[in-house]
Coordinates of C-alpha atoms in Angstrom, one line a residue:
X28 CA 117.5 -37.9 -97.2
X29 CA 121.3 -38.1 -96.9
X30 CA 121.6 -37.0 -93.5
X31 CA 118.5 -39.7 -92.7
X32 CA 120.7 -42.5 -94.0
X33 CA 123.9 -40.9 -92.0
X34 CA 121.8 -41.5 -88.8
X35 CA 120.7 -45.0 -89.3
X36 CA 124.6 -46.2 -90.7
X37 CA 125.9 -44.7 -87.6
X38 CA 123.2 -47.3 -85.6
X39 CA 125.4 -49.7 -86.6
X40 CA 129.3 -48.2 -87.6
X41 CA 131.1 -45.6 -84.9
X42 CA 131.6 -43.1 -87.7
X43 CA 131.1 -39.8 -87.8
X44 CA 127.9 -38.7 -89.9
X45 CA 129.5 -35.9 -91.7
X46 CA 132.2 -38.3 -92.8
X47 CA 129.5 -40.3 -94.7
X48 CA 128.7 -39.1 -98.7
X49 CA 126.8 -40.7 -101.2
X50 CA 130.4 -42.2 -102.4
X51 CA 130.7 -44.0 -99.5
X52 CA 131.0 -47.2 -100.0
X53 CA 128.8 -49.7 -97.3
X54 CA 130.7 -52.5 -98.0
X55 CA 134.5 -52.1 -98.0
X56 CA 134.3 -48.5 -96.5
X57 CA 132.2 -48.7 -93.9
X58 CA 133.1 -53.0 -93.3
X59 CA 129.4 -54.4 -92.4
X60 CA 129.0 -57.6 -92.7
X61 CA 126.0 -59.5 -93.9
X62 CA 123.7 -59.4 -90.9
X63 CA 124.3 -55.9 -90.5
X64 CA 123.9 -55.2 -93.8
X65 CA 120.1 -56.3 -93.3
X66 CA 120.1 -54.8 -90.0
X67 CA 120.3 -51.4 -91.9
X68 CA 117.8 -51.8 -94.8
X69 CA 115.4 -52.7 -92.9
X70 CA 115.8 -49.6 -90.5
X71 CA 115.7 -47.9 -93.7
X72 CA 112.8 -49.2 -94.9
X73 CA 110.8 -48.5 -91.2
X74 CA 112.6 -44.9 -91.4
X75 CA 111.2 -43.7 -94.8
X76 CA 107.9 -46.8 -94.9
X77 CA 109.1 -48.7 -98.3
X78 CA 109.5 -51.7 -98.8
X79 CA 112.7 -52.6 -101.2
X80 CA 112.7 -55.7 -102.3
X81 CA 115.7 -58.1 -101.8
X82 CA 117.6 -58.6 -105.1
X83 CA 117.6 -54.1 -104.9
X84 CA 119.2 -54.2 -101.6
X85 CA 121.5 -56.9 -102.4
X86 CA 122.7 -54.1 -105.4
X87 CA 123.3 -51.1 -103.4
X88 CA 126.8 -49.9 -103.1
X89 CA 127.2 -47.0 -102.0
X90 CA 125.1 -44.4 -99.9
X91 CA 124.0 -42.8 -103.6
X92 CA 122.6 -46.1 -104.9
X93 CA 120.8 -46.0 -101.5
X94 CA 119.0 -43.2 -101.8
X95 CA 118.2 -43.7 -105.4
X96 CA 116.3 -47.4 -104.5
X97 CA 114.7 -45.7 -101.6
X98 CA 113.3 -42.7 -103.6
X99 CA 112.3 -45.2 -106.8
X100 CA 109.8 -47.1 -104.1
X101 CA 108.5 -43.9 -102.4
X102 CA 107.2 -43.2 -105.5
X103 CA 105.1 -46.2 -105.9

């Protein structure tokens, strides 16, 4: 899943994928700003076919808290 998320940040962010863990930070590590932050959840919600609701995306931090919001709605 982590190396799923790597490819859709680097959509948006020149970065390197490997250079992206579930520490890193999409705020102030990776510096998107608004739009782009719901540019990428909702390519990550087309990528793995959830749908996370907005006060959960507005919460996520760091790649980690990502994939924890994304594997708490594949499950429902």
């Amino acid at each position: 899943m982590l190396d799923r998320i790597r490819e859709i940040i680097c959509r948006f962010v020149d970065i390197e994928p490997e250079s992206l863990t579930e520490d890193t930070n999409i705020r102030s590590d990776l510096g998107l700003n608004s739009l782009e932050l719901i540019n990428v959840a909702v390519a990550i919600e087309e990528e793995f076919d959830v749908e996370i609701p907005d006060r959960e995306v507005a919460n996520i931090e760091t790649l980690g808290d990502a994939i924890a919001v994304i594997e708490k709605y594949l499950d429902d």
